[in-house]
Amino acid sequence: MKPEIVEEIKHKYGDRANDSPFERNLYTRDLAPVPALMVDPLFKTMPDLVVRPANEEEVAEILRIAWKENIPVTPRAGASTTYFDSIPVKGGIVMDLNLLRGVVGLNEERMTVTVQAGTTWSELDDYLKRRGLTEKSYPSSAPVATIGGWFCMMGYGIGSLKYGSLLSQVKSAQVVLATGDTIAVTPDTDPPLSWFAGSEGTLGIVTWLELEVRKLNPMKHFLLKMDSVPEMAQVLKEVKDAPVIPYNLHFTDPACVQGMHALGLIPDEVGEGCLLQVDYEGAEQELDQAEDIIRRIVDQHPKVKMMPGEMADLEWEERFKALRLKRGGPSVLGGEVWLPIKEVSGYLADIAAMSSKYGIRFMSYGHVVTPEYVTVMTMFYANEVNTINYMFSLGLTKKIQDVGFRYGGHPYGIGLWNSPYITRIYSRKELAELRERKKRLDPRGILNPGKVYRYPLLFHPFTFGIGANVMAGLIRAAGRGGRR
Amino acid sequence: MSTQHENKFTTLEQEALICARCGYCRNCCPVYRVIGWESASPRGKITVAKDLYVKGNKNALSDEFIQRVTQCTLCGACNVVCSTSIDLRELWIELRRRIAEGGKNPKGLQDIRKNILDNKNITTFDNQDRLEWAQDLDDPDVAEPRDGAEVAYFVGCVSSFFPQAAQIPLANAEIFGAAGVDFTTMGGDEWCCGFPLIISGYPDDAREFRRHNVEKIKEMGISTLVASCASCYHIWKYESREQLAGYDLEVLHTTEYLARLIEENRIQLNELDEVITYHDPCDLGRNGGIFDAPRKIINSIPGVRFVELAHHGMDSLCCGGGGNLQSVDPQLAKEITKLRVEEIKETGATIVVSSCQQCEQMLSAAIRETGLPVRVMDISQLILEAME
Ligand SMILES: Cc1cc2nc3c(=O)[nH]c(=O)nc-3n(C[C@H](O)[C@H](O)[C@H](O)COP(=O)(O)OP(=O)(O)OC[C@H]3O[C@@H](n4cnc5c(N)ncnc54)[C@H](O)[C@@H]3O)c2cc1C
Ligand code: SF4
Ligand code: SF4
C-alpha cells in the first residue's frame, strides 16, 4: 500500500486509523491456532492499515479509495470465526466494523428490527428483551458475533431448526459495494439479498439489516441421557419429527461427555454416555404438549434417562460456553461438519474408530439446524508449544473432514483454511455461478481476496490431501497423539 | 452444565495458552468500549501476553503494551463472560506484577507505592490525622480507638483524608450512634489496606500492610469489622485469610451491617419520595458477591421507587474509577464514567446510590459536568436522610 494513501486515510480518520505494528499485529489472527511457521511464508496477514469507520458514508469513502488504488480490504467484526475469514492474506486495509453499532429502529407492526451490522447478538437481545421481544435465531457465539458477521457467514445456529436460516429472516439490508456505491437489497432486488448471505465479506460490506423478531416466550428445557450413539440418534430423530418443533436440539457424544467429566464440567451422577438437550419455546399450551412428547419418547426407550430439570436449565444457560472444554488442552484443534442427520451415527462411529487408531480422544457435539442437517463440531486436544508435534496434529483436521465427506457432509464455512474443500461444498455449476457474482460485483477482487472462491496453489486438494495424510500418519507412527 | 462456575488462574503462561481468542470479553470491557482498538480488549492484551511469556518474544514488552495493561479498571466484567473460565482479573494483576518487577511500571503507579510506603496511606498526609473527619461529629471522641468494642469501623484512606468523601464516615458514625452500636476505629494505627499496592503490581509490599492491620485488630480484641470502602472490604474478606488464620473475625461491608441494623429495627426509616437507582461497585458486587444488601436497604425506605440500571448485578458497568486508572489515564477514566452516566440518565432516577467512595466521586464529577438533576449518595447518606 502506498505510504501516501496510508497517510491520507490516517489524516482523514485521525485516531480511528492505525498503522502501528503493535496494533496491526493484533489483526493478523482469529481463533485458528495456526503456527506462524505455516502462515507467514505463504500469506501477508499483516494489514498495512486498520481503520474503524463510524458510519456507512465512511465505509463507502474508504472503499472508494481502495477501489481506485486497488487495495485489498478485509472486513472484520467480532473476528470469532476460525478459518481466517476476517484475516487478510494479501495485506491492505482491515476495516474494523465494530463502530457500526446499535439499533436503528423497531417496527412492532412488521415485527422487525433494523440494526447496524456491527451490533452483537447479545446486545440486540438485551435491547429486544427489555421490550418483550427476542431474535428468532442466533449463533452460539452471541456475546461476540455480530449481526453482519453471522449474516455473511452461514447463519445457522440456535433457533434455526424452528425458525430457519438467518437469510430467511432478513427482510432487507444495505450494502456498500467494492466500488463504494451503496445499494439497498431485498430478496427481490438485483443483486438479491441471498448473494450476500454467506459471502464472507467478498461481495460487499453490509452496514445494516432489517430482520424479523418474535415475542419473548416462556421456555422448557429437557436433558436426556442415553448409553449409545445409535440410541441417541434414534431419539434425536423422534424428537425432531414430533409435532412440536424444538427451538434448539443439541447432542454431546460419549467422548465429549468424558472430556467434560475430566474437567468437572458435569456432575458425576451423569455418568458415561451421550447427552441430548432439547429446548422448546412457545405458548404454555405448546410447552405442555412438548413435555408430553418428551415423556412419551422417554417411556418408549427404557434405557433413556431424563436428567433433573435443573441440569437441563443449566445446560441451556451455558449454551454459549462450548469452549470451556479448552481448559483440558491448552490447545484445541478440530473441524465443523455440515452433516445429514441420518448419518450422525455412522459419522460418530468412524470418528470413534479414528480415536482408537490415533490414540487421541476426538470429542463431538452437534446442533440440529434444519430438519435434515446438523452441524457437528469434532475436536481434539493438542499443545501448540510443541510446534512439530502440533503441525502433525493439524493433519488430523483433514481426517475429520474426510469422515464427514464419506457421510455426505462438508465443512461449515470456508474462509482460507477450508478453501481446499470448495469442490466438496459446491458443485461445479454452483462454483461457476459464485465466481460470476464476484466478477460482476468486485471485478478488481479487492474485497477479502484469497477467500472462498479459489484455493491457493499450495492448497490444491491433491497436494493438500497428501500433505495432511503424511502429517496424520506421522502422528500415528509416533504414537504420541496425547492419548488420554 | 458446569458443576463449578469459579474462574481459575494457574499461571500466566498456562492461562494465556488456554485463552481461545473467542472475543466474548470485548464488548463487556469498558476500556475496549471507549478505546475501540483490539489492543485495548482483553483478548488483545492476552494475545500479547502469550507472545511475550509463552513464545518468548521479549520485544512484545513494548511501551504500548504496558500502557494497555495499566489502562484497565480491574472491574472483572471480562471474568464473567470468559468462555474458558480464566480468572482474568487475577491475570491482569499478575501482568502488572511482572511489569513492576521488571522496573517498567508507569510513574503514576510508582508514586502510589511511594506514598503508601512513606505515609501508610495513599495521600501525602500524616497517617496520625486519620480521624480529622470526626471533628465534625457532635462528640469526636466516639471515633477514638478503643479495645474490645462491638464493632471496628475500617474507614479507608479516601474517606479518612479526602474532604469530599468525609460525609461517608460521618454518616456511618451518626447511624451507629443512633442505633446504639458500640463502635470504634483504628485511628492512626489504621494503615492502607494494601489494595492499591496489589493492583499496582506490588503484592509483597501489600502483605506487610495486611499483617500490620490484622495484628492491630487482634490486639484490640475486635470480633466484627465493618468497612465502607468496597476495596478495603475485599482485602479483609478475601485477601487476609493467611494473616487471620486462627482468629475469628466477622468481616462485613457497611451495606451488610446497615441492612442488619434495619432488620433488627435498630434504625427507623421515614418516607422519601424519590426514584432511586443503585450502582454496584465492582469490588463489592461482581468481585465481592454483595448485591442484595444495598437493594434491601433501598427497598426498605417507604415511598421510594427503585429502578435498576441497564447493566446491574454481575453485569454491572464500571464507573471508571477502579484499577488505579485515574493515576495513569484520568481522561479514559472520565470517558468510562460517561458511559455509566448515560445509563443513569435512562433510568429517570432522582438519586443514584452506591456504596464505594471512589464510584461516588467519579459519578458526582461526571453528573455535575452534564448538569443532570440527579443526586449521588452513599448508602449511608441515604439512610441518614431517611432517618431525619
Ligand atoms: C464458541 C463459538 C460458537 C460459534 N457458534 C456458531 C454458530 O452457532 N453458528 C455459526 O454459524 N457460527 C458460529 N461460530 C462462528 C462465528 O462466531 C460466527 O460465524 C459469527 O457469526 C461470526 O461473526 P463475527 O462478527 O465474529 O464475524 P467475523 O468473524 O469478524 O467475520 C466473519 C466473516 O464475515 C465478514 N464480515 C463481517 N462483518 C461483515 C459485514 N458487516 N459486511 C461484510 N462482511 C462482513 C468477514 O470479512 C468474515 O469473512 C461460533 C464461534 C465460536 C467461537
Ligand atoms: S477488568 Fe474490566 S477493564 Fe480490565 S480488561 Fe477486564 S473488563 Fe476490561
Ligand atoms: S473470553 Fe476468555 S477465552 Fe475468550 S478471548 Fe477473552 S480471555 Fe480469551
Short mmCIF file of N, CA, C and O in Angstrom, two decimals, chain A residues 282-317:
data_model
loop_
_atom_site.label_atom_id
_atom_site.label_comp_id
_atom_site.label_asym_id
_atom_site.label_seq_id
_atom_site.Cartn_x
_atom_site.Cartn_y
_atom_site.Cartn_z
N GLY A 282 -42.43 -21.24 23.42
CA GLY A 282 -43.76 -21.07 22.84
C GLY A 282 -44.78 -20.79 23.92
O GLY A 282 -44.43 -20.57 25.09
N ALA A 283 -46.04 -20.81 23.52
CA ALA A 283 -47.11 -20.59 24.49
C ALA A 283 -47.16 -21.77 25.46
O ALA A 283 -46.69 -22.86 25.13
N GLU A 284 -47.74 -21.54 26.65
CA GLU A 284 -47.77 -22.58 27.69
C GLU A 284 -48.33 -23.89 27.14
O GLU A 284 -47.82 -24.98 27.43
N GLN A 285 -49.37 -23.78 26.34
CA GLN A 285 -50.03 -24.97 25.80
C GLN A 285 -49.06 -25.78 24.93
O GLN A 285 -48.99 -27.01 25.02
N GLU A 286 -48.30 -25.06 24.13
CA GLU A 286 -47.32 -25.72 23.24
C GLU A 286 -46.24 -26.40 24.09
O GLU A 286 -45.79 -27.50 23.78
N LEU A 287 -45.87 -25.72 25.17
CA LEU A 287 -44.83 -26.28 26.03
C LEU A 287 -45.32 -27.54 26.74
O LEU A 287 -44.58 -28.51 26.90
N ASP A 288 -46.60 -27.53 27.14
CA ASP A 288 -47.17 -28.73 27.78
C ASP A 288 -47.17 -29.90 26.80
O ASP A 288 -46.84 -31.03 27.14
N GLN A 289 -47.55 -29.57 25.57
CA GLN A 289 -47.58 -30.61 24.53
C GLN A 289 -46.16 -31.16 24.30
O GLN A 289 -45.97 -32.37 24.17
N ALA A 290 -45.19 -30.24 24.30
CA ALA A 290 -43.80 -30.65 24.09
C ALA A 290 -43.35 -31.58 25.23
O ALA A 290 -42.69 -32.60 25.00
N GLU A 291 -43.75 -31.23 26.44
CA GLU A 291 -43.36 -32.07 27.59
C GLU A 291 -43.96 -33.47 27.46
O GLU A 291 -43.28 -34.48 27.73
N ASP A 292 -45.22 -33.54 27.02
CA ASP A 292 -45.85 -34.85 26.82
C ASP A 292 -45.06 -35.66 25.79
O ASP A 292 -44.85 -36.87 25.97
N ILE A 293 -44.64 -34.97 24.74
CA ILE A 293 -43.89 -35.67 23.68
C ILE A 293 -42.61 -36.26 24.26
O ILE A 293 -42.29 -37.43 24.05
N ILE A 294 -41.88 -35.45 24.99
CA ILE A 294 -40.60 -35.92 25.55
C ILE A 294 -40.84 -37.08 26.52
O ILE A 294 -40.15 -38.11 26.46
N ARG A 295 -41.84 -36.94 27.37
CA ARG A 295 -42.11 -38.03 28.34
C ARG A 295 -42.49 -39.31 27.61
O ARG A 295 -42.06 -40.41 27.99
N ARG A 296 -43.28 -39.17 26.56
CA ARG A 296 -43.68 -40.37 25.80
C ARG A 296 -42.46 -41.02 25.16
O ARG A 296 -42.26 -42.24 25.24
N ILE A 297 -41.59 -40.21 24.57
CA ILE A 297 -40.39 -40.77 23.92
C ILE A 297 -39.52 -41.47 24.96
O ILE A 297 -39.01 -42.57 24.73
N VAL A 298 -39.38 -40.86 26.11
CA VAL A 298 -38.55 -41.46 27.17
C VAL A 298 -39.18 -42.79 27.62
O VAL A 298 -38.49 -43.80 27.81
N ASP A 299 -40.52 -42.80 27.75
CA ASP A 299 -41.20 -44.05 28.15
C ASP A 299 -40.96 -45.17 27.14
O ASP A 299 -40.84 -46.33 27.50
N GLN A 300 -40.92 -44.77 25.87
CA GLN A 300 -40.76 -45.80 24.83
C GLN A 300 -39.33 -46.32 24.73
O GLN A 300 -39.06 -47.28 24.04
N HIS A 301 -38.39 -45.61 25.38
CA HIS A 301 -36.98 -46.04 25.34
C HIS A 301 -36.53 -46.26 26.78
O HIS A 301 -36.02 -45.34 27.42
N PRO A 302 -36.71 -47.50 27.27
CA PRO A 302 -36.45 -47.75 28.70
C PRO A 302 -35.03 -47.37 29.13
O PRO A 302 -34.82 -47.06 30.29
N LYS A 303 -34.10 -47.37 28.18
CA LYS A 303 -32.72 -47.07 28.59
C LYS A 303 -32.43 -45.57 28.60
O LYS A 303 -31.35 -45.15 29.03
N VAL A 304 -33.36 -44.78 28.07
CA VAL A 304 -33.11 -43.33 28.05
C VAL A 304 -33.53 -42.73 29.40
O VAL A 304 -34.60 -43.03 29.91
N LYS A 305 -32.65 -41.92 29.93
CA LYS A 305 -32.90 -41.36 31.26
C LYS A 305 -33.14 -39.85 31.14
O LYS A 305 -32.40 -39.16 30.42
N MET A 306 -34.16 -39.37 31.82
CA MET A 306 -34.39 -37.91 31.84
C MET A 306 -33.61 -37.35 33.02
O MET A 306 -33.81 -37.74 34.17
N MET A 307 -32.72 -36.42 32.76
CA MET A 307 -31.91 -35.84 33.84
C MET A 307 -32.74 -34.76 34.57
O MET A 307 -33.69 -34.23 34.01
N PRO A 308 -32.34 -34.45 35.81
CA PRO A 308 -33.11 -33.45 36.57
C PRO A 308 -33.25 -32.13 35.81
O PRO A 308 -32.35 -31.71 35.08
N GLY A 309 -34.40 -31.48 36.03
CA GLY A 309 -34.71 -30.23 35.33
C GLY A 309 -33.66 -29.15 35.51
O GLY A 309 -33.35 -28.41 34.57
N GLU A 310 -33.05 -29.08 36.73
CA GLU A 310 -32.05 -28.01 36.94
C GLU A 310 -30.85 -28.20 36.02
O GLU A 310 -30.25 -27.22 35.57
N MET A 311 -30.51 -29.47 35.74
CA MET A 311 -29.37 -29.70 34.85
C MET A 311 -29.69 -29.22 33.44
O MET A 311 -28.85 -28.64 32.75
N ALA A 312 -30.93 -29.49 33.02
CA ALA A 312 -31.34 -29.05 31.67
C ALA A 312 -31.34 -27.52 31.60
O ALA A 312 -30.89 -26.93 30.62
N ASP A 313 -31.83 -26.90 32.67
CA ASP A 313 -31.86 -25.42 32.69
C ASP A 313 -30.44 -24.85 32.61
O ASP A 313 -30.16 -23.89 31.89
N LEU A 314 -29.53 -25.48 33.35
CA LEU A 314 -28.15 -25.01 33.39
C LEU A 314 -27.47 -25.20 32.03
O LEU A 314 -26.73 -24.33 31.55
N GLU A 315 -27.75 -26.33 31.41
CA GLU A 315 -27.17 -26.61 30.09
C GLU A 315 -27.60 -25.51 29.10
O GLU A 315 -26.83 -25.05 28.28
N TRP A 316 -28.85 -25.09 29.22
CA TRP A 316 -29.35 -24.01 28.35
C TRP A 316 -28.63 -22.70 28.68
O TRP A 316 -28.17 -21.98 27.79
N GLU A 317 -28.52 -22.40 29.97
CA GLU A 317 -27.87 -21.16 30.38
C GLU A 317 -26.44 -21.09 29.86
O GLU A 317 -25.91 -20.03 29.58
#
